């Protein structure tokens, strides 16, 4: 390749070769970080962040770039962005229930509020697609879900809706499908990898 051709390629890359930036979104403790780690470790032997049972563990967007996913649907390269969980309110008292001191609970609440702002900014400014993660053991009719899905729809972002935590005995993927009938719901366990192949097929199909 000549100098001019290389320069053109650097300045105007082929859109097909530019990784899609995919954000994992959803309410706190839906398993976004665990699922992001599953995707990154399955295909690039890396992790994205640390998961915790305490809500709002992730307080800044964190990412793994250049994840190449191969499937019968095709091959797609994505930059995976794990975003802080979004809630309509943050009550520091909830963190006390997880054993945090009053000072630590208030500090986590402040970080959680900042993280929510970061999530919305990334959704509006950076991502080219969304993996929306719901905990299949919880009621999907939360106000935050309609808000975030509405933003993604208004921006015309391709989206994969995941019913996570199917390894739990009380998981109910049908209630997720019933709540959002206009989406194809992918049941999966980010923790165990159950049905991950269906997720990768959906990613290749929607973001390829």
Tab-separated table of C-alpha atoms in Angstrom:
chain	number	residue	atom	x	y	z
A	1	UNK	CA	0.000	0.000	0.000
A	2	UNK	CA	1.397	3.405	-0.981
A	3	UNK	CA	1.812	6.370	1.316
A	4	UNK	CA	-1.292	8.161	0.014
A	5	UNK	CA	-3.382	5.013	0.303
A	6	UNK	CA	-2.219	4.437	3.877
A	7	UNK	CA	-2.953	8.053	4.779
A	8	UNK	CA	-6.434	7.808	3.267
A	9	UNK	CA	-7.061	4.582	5.153
A	10	UNK	CA	-6.016	6.188	8.448
A	11	UNK	CA	-8.103	9.328	7.924
A	12	UNK	CA	-11.128	7.641	6.346
A	13	UNK	CA	-11.277	4.056	7.615
A	14	UNK	CA	-13.627	1.545	6.029
A	15	UNK	CA	-16.798	1.656	8.190
A	16	UNK	CA	-16.932	-2.131	8.050
A	17	UNK	CA	-13.565	-2.275	9.827
A	18	UNK	CA	-14.386	0.242	12.569
A	19	UNK	CA	-15.378	-1.511	15.807
A	20	UNK	CA	-18.905	-0.840	16.989
A	21	UNK	CA	-18.993	0.719	20.452
A	22	UNK	CA	-21.570	-1.273	22.396
A	23	UNK	CA	-22.813	-0.139	25.799
A	24	UNK	CA	-24.196	-2.522	28.405
A	25	UNK	CA	-27.084	-0.757	30.127
A	26	UNK	CA	-29.673	-1.550	32.754
A	27	UNK	CA	-30.578	-1.027	36.392
A	28	UNK	CA	-28.114	-1.679	39.224
A	29	UNK	CA	-27.246	-5.317	39.953
A	30	UNK	CA	-28.714	-6.645	36.717
A	31	UNK	CA	-25.386	-8.377	36.072
A	32	UNK	CA	-23.939	-5.981	33.487
A	33	UNK	CA	-20.332	-6.261	34.660
A	34	UNK	CA	-20.531	-10.041	34.954
A	35	UNK	CA	-21.940	-10.244	31.433
A	36	UNK	CA	-19.349	-7.793	30.083
A	37	UNK	CA	-16.630	-9.924	31.660
A	38	UNK	CA	-18.165	-13.046	30.092
A	39	UNK	CA	-18.064	-11.503	26.609
A	40	UNK	CA	-14.538	-10.119	27.029
A	41	UNK	CA	-13.098	-13.288	28.557
A	42	UNK	CA	-14.738	-15.621	26.037
A	43	UNK	CA	-13.296	-13.757	23.065
A	44	UNK	CA	-10.242	-11.825	24.254
A	45	UNK	CA	-9.185	-13.433	27.551
A	46	UNK	CA	-9.581	-10.128	29.404
A	47	UNK	CA	-11.996	-8.718	31.960
A	48	UNK	CA	-13.756	-5.377	32.093
A	49	UNK	CA	-14.289	-4.750	35.802
A	50	UNK	CA	-15.147	-6.091	39.250
A	51	UNK	CA	-18.682	-7.230	40.053
A	52	UNK	CA	-20.312	-7.012	43.484
A	53	UNK	CA	-23.633	-7.775	45.142
A	54	UNK	CA	-23.597	-4.235	46.555
A	55	UNK	CA	-25.542	-1.910	44.213
A	56	UNK	CA	-23.629	0.670	42.178
A	57	UNK	CA	-20.269	-1.086	42.387
A	58	UNK	CA	-19.520	0.264	38.901
A	59	UNK	CA	-19.359	4.063	39.150
A	60	UNK	CA	-17.502	4.899	35.936
A	61	UNK	CA	-17.861	3.564	32.411
A	62	UNK	CA	-15.214	0.885	31.846
A	63	UNK	CA	-14.371	-0.865	28.597
A	64	UNK	CA	-12.574	-3.538	26.658
A	65	UNK	CA	-11.770	-2.640	23.069
A	66	UNK	CA	-11.389	-4.700	19.926
A	67	UNK	CA	-13.411	-7.754	20.999
A	68	UNK	CA	-13.800	-9.915	17.878
A	69	UNK	CA	-16.822	-12.208	18.044
A	70	UNK	CA	-17.199	-14.983	15.486
A	71	UNK	CA	-20.491	-16.732	14.810
A	72	UNK	CA	-22.487	-18.337	12.023
A	73	UNK	CA	-24.245	-14.982	11.709
A	74	UNK	CA	-20.883	-13.413	10.866
A	75	UNK	CA	-17.862	-11.844	12.543
A	76	UNK	CA	-18.136	-8.548	14.351
A	77	UNK	CA	-15.563	-6.495	16.259
A	78	UNK	CA	-16.925	-4.467	19.156
A	79	UNK	CA	-15.669	-2.179	21.886
A	80	UNK	CA	-17.589	-3.265	24.988
A	81	UNK	CA	-18.500	-0.503	27.455
A	82	UNK	CA	-19.796	-1.551	30.872
A	83	UNK	CA	-21.756	1.370	32.290
A	84	UNK	CA	-22.874	2.207	35.826
A	85	UNK	CA	-26.364	1.020	36.706
A	86	UNK	CA	-29.061	3.639	36.258
A	87	UNK	CA	-31.753	4.222	38.896
A	88	UNK	CA	-34.394	6.922	39.244
A	89	UNK	CA	-33.272	7.535	42.828
A	90	UNK	CA	-30.298	6.698	45.037
A	91	UNK	CA	-30.885	6.254	48.766
A	92	UNK	CA	-27.724	5.980	50.825
A	93	UNK	CA	-29.643	3.994	53.464
A	94	UNK	CA	-29.869	1.054	51.046
A	95	UNK	CA	-26.102	0.692	51.221
A	96	UNK	CA	-26.259	0.405	55.014
A	97	UNK	CA	-28.265	-2.785	54.480
A	98	UNK	CA	-25.168	-4.215	52.780
A	99	UNK	CA	-22.977	-3.528	55.796
A	100	UNK	CA	-21.453	-0.185	54.785
A	101	UNK	CA	-20.817	2.443	57.428
A	102	UNK	CA	-22.799	5.669	57.322
A	103	UNK	CA	-19.848	7.554	55.815
A	104	UNK	CA	-19.145	4.857	53.236
A	105	UNK	CA	-22.825	4.621	52.345
A	106	UNK	CA	-23.030	8.357	51.709
A	107	UNK	CA	-19.838	8.268	49.653
A	108	UNK	CA	-21.149	5.400	47.533
A	109	UNK	CA	-24.425	7.253	47.022
A	110	UNK	CA	-22.517	10.288	45.745
A	111	UNK	CA	-20.477	8.097	43.410
A	112	UNK	CA	-23.615	6.321	42.216
A	113	UNK	CA	-25.285	9.624	41.327
A	114	UNK	CA	-22.220	10.684	39.346
A	115	UNK	CA	-22.127	7.273	37.676
A	116	UNK	CA	-25.725	7.608	36.522
A	117	UNK	CA	-24.830	10.890	34.854
A	118	UNK	CA	-21.851	9.241	33.185
A	119	UNK	CA	-24.055	6.423	31.875
A	120	UNK	CA	-26.522	8.814	30.280
A	121	UNK	CA	-23.712	10.864	28.730
A	122	UNK	CA	-22.108	7.770	27.200
A	123	UNK	CA	-25.496	6.622	25.889
A	124	UNK	CA	-26.152	9.957	24.212
A	125	UNK	CA	-22.634	10.646	22.929
A	126	UNK	CA	-20.516	7.531	22.496
A	127	UNK	CA	-22.258	4.222	21.893
A	128	UNK	CA	-23.414	2.883	18.543
A	129	UNK	CA	-25.484	0.067	19.993
A	130	UNK	CA	-26.894	-1.223	23.275
A	131	UNK	CA	-27.029	-4.533	25.099
A	132	UNK	CA	-29.805	-3.930	27.608
A	133	UNK	CA	-29.462	-6.208	30.616
A	134	UNK	CA	-32.341	-7.158	32.901
A	135	UNK	CA	-32.257	-9.425	35.924
A	136	UNK	CA	-34.766	-12.163	35.044
A	137	UNK	CA	-35.466	-12.739	38.751
A	138	UNK	CA	-36.845	-9.205	39.185
A	139	UNK	CA	-39.937	-7.380	37.985
A	140	UNK	CA	-38.994	-5.773	34.645
A	141	UNK	CA	-41.583	-3.001	34.976
A	142	UNK	CA	-39.199	-0.451	36.441
A	143	UNK	CA	-39.457	3.162	35.316
A	144	UNK	CA	-35.766	3.301	34.494
A	145	UNK	CA	-36.110	0.543	31.886
A	146	UNK	CA	-38.677	2.443	29.881
A	147	UNK	CA	-36.577	5.606	30.116
A	148	UNK	CA	-33.328	4.040	28.911
A	149	UNK	CA	-34.937	1.950	26.195
A	150	UNK	CA	-36.762	5.075	25.027
A	151	UNK	CA	-33.482	7.007	24.718
A	152	UNK	CA	-31.914	4.168	22.737
A	153	UNK	CA	-34.940	3.976	20.448
A	154	UNK	CA	-35.041	7.737	19.906
A	155	UNK	CA	-31.391	7.639	18.855
A	156	UNK	CA	-32.025	4.758	16.474
A	157	UNK	CA	-29.487	2.524	18.229
A	158	UNK	CA	-29.542	-1.209	17.445
A	159	UNK	CA	-30.338	-3.112	20.610
A	160	UNK	CA	-30.135	-6.604	22.091
A	161	UNK	CA	-32.378	-7.191	25.115
A	162	UNK	CA	-30.983	-9.733	27.577
A	163	UNK	CA	-32.816	-11.579	30.351
A	164	UNK	CA	-29.847	-12.314	32.585
A	165	UNK	CA	-29.329	-14.690	35.536
A	166	UNK	CA	-31.173	-17.671	34.053
A	167	UNK	CA	-29.026	-19.876	36.306
A	168	UNK	CA	-31.261	-18.783	39.211
A	169	UNK	CA	-34.204	-21.050	40.018
A	170	UNK	CA	-36.607	-18.093	40.213
A	171	UNK	CA	-35.617	-16.585	36.871
A	172	UNK	CA	-38.653	-15.826	34.701
A	173	UNK	CA	-37.711	-14.921	31.149
A	174	UNK	CA	-41.350	-14.947	30.048
A	175	UNK	CA	-42.167	-11.953	32.234
A	176	UNK	CA	-39.349	-10.040	30.514
A	177	UNK	CA	-40.675	-11.014	27.078
A	178	UNK	CA	-44.223	-10.074	28.116
A	179	UNK	CA	-43.050	-6.687	29.408
A	180	UNK	CA	-41.201	-5.867	26.152
A	181	UNK	CA	-43.030	-7.773	23.389
A	182	UNK	CA	-41.533	-5.689	20.570
A	183	UNK	CA	-38.014	-6.986	21.381
A	184	UNK	CA	-36.503	-10.399	20.854
A	185	UNK	CA	-35.340	-11.362	24.340
A	186	UNK	CA	-32.144	-13.389	24.728
A	187	UNK	CA	-32.071	-15.466	27.948
A	188	UNK	CA	-28.528	-15.883	29.263
A	189	UNK	CA	-26.410	-16.311	32.369
A	190	UNK	CA	-23.410	-14.020	32.410
A	191	UNK	CA	-22.103	-15.935	35.413
A	192	UNK	CA	-22.176	-19.476	34.028
A	193	UNK	CA	-22.255	-18.781	30.292
A	194	UNK	CA	-25.551	-20.636	29.811
A	195	UNK	CA	-26.995	-19.800	26.373
A	196	UNK	CA	-24.087	-17.447	25.601
A	197	UNK	CA	-24.009	-18.760	22.045
A	198	UNK	CA	-27.462	-17.278	21.425
A	199	UNK	CA	-26.217	-13.940	22.744
A	200	UNK	CA	-23.228	-13.977	20.418
A	201	UNK	CA	-25.483	-14.785	17.473
A	202	UNK	CA	-27.665	-11.797	18.386
A	203	UNK	CA	-24.601	-9.525	18.729
A	204	UNK	CA	-23.268	-10.616	15.342
A	205	UNK	CA	-26.681	-10.103	13.773
A	206	UNK	CA	-27.492	-6.714	15.316
A	207	UNK	CA	-24.069	-5.072	15.423
A	208	UNK	CA	-22.306	-6.638	12.466
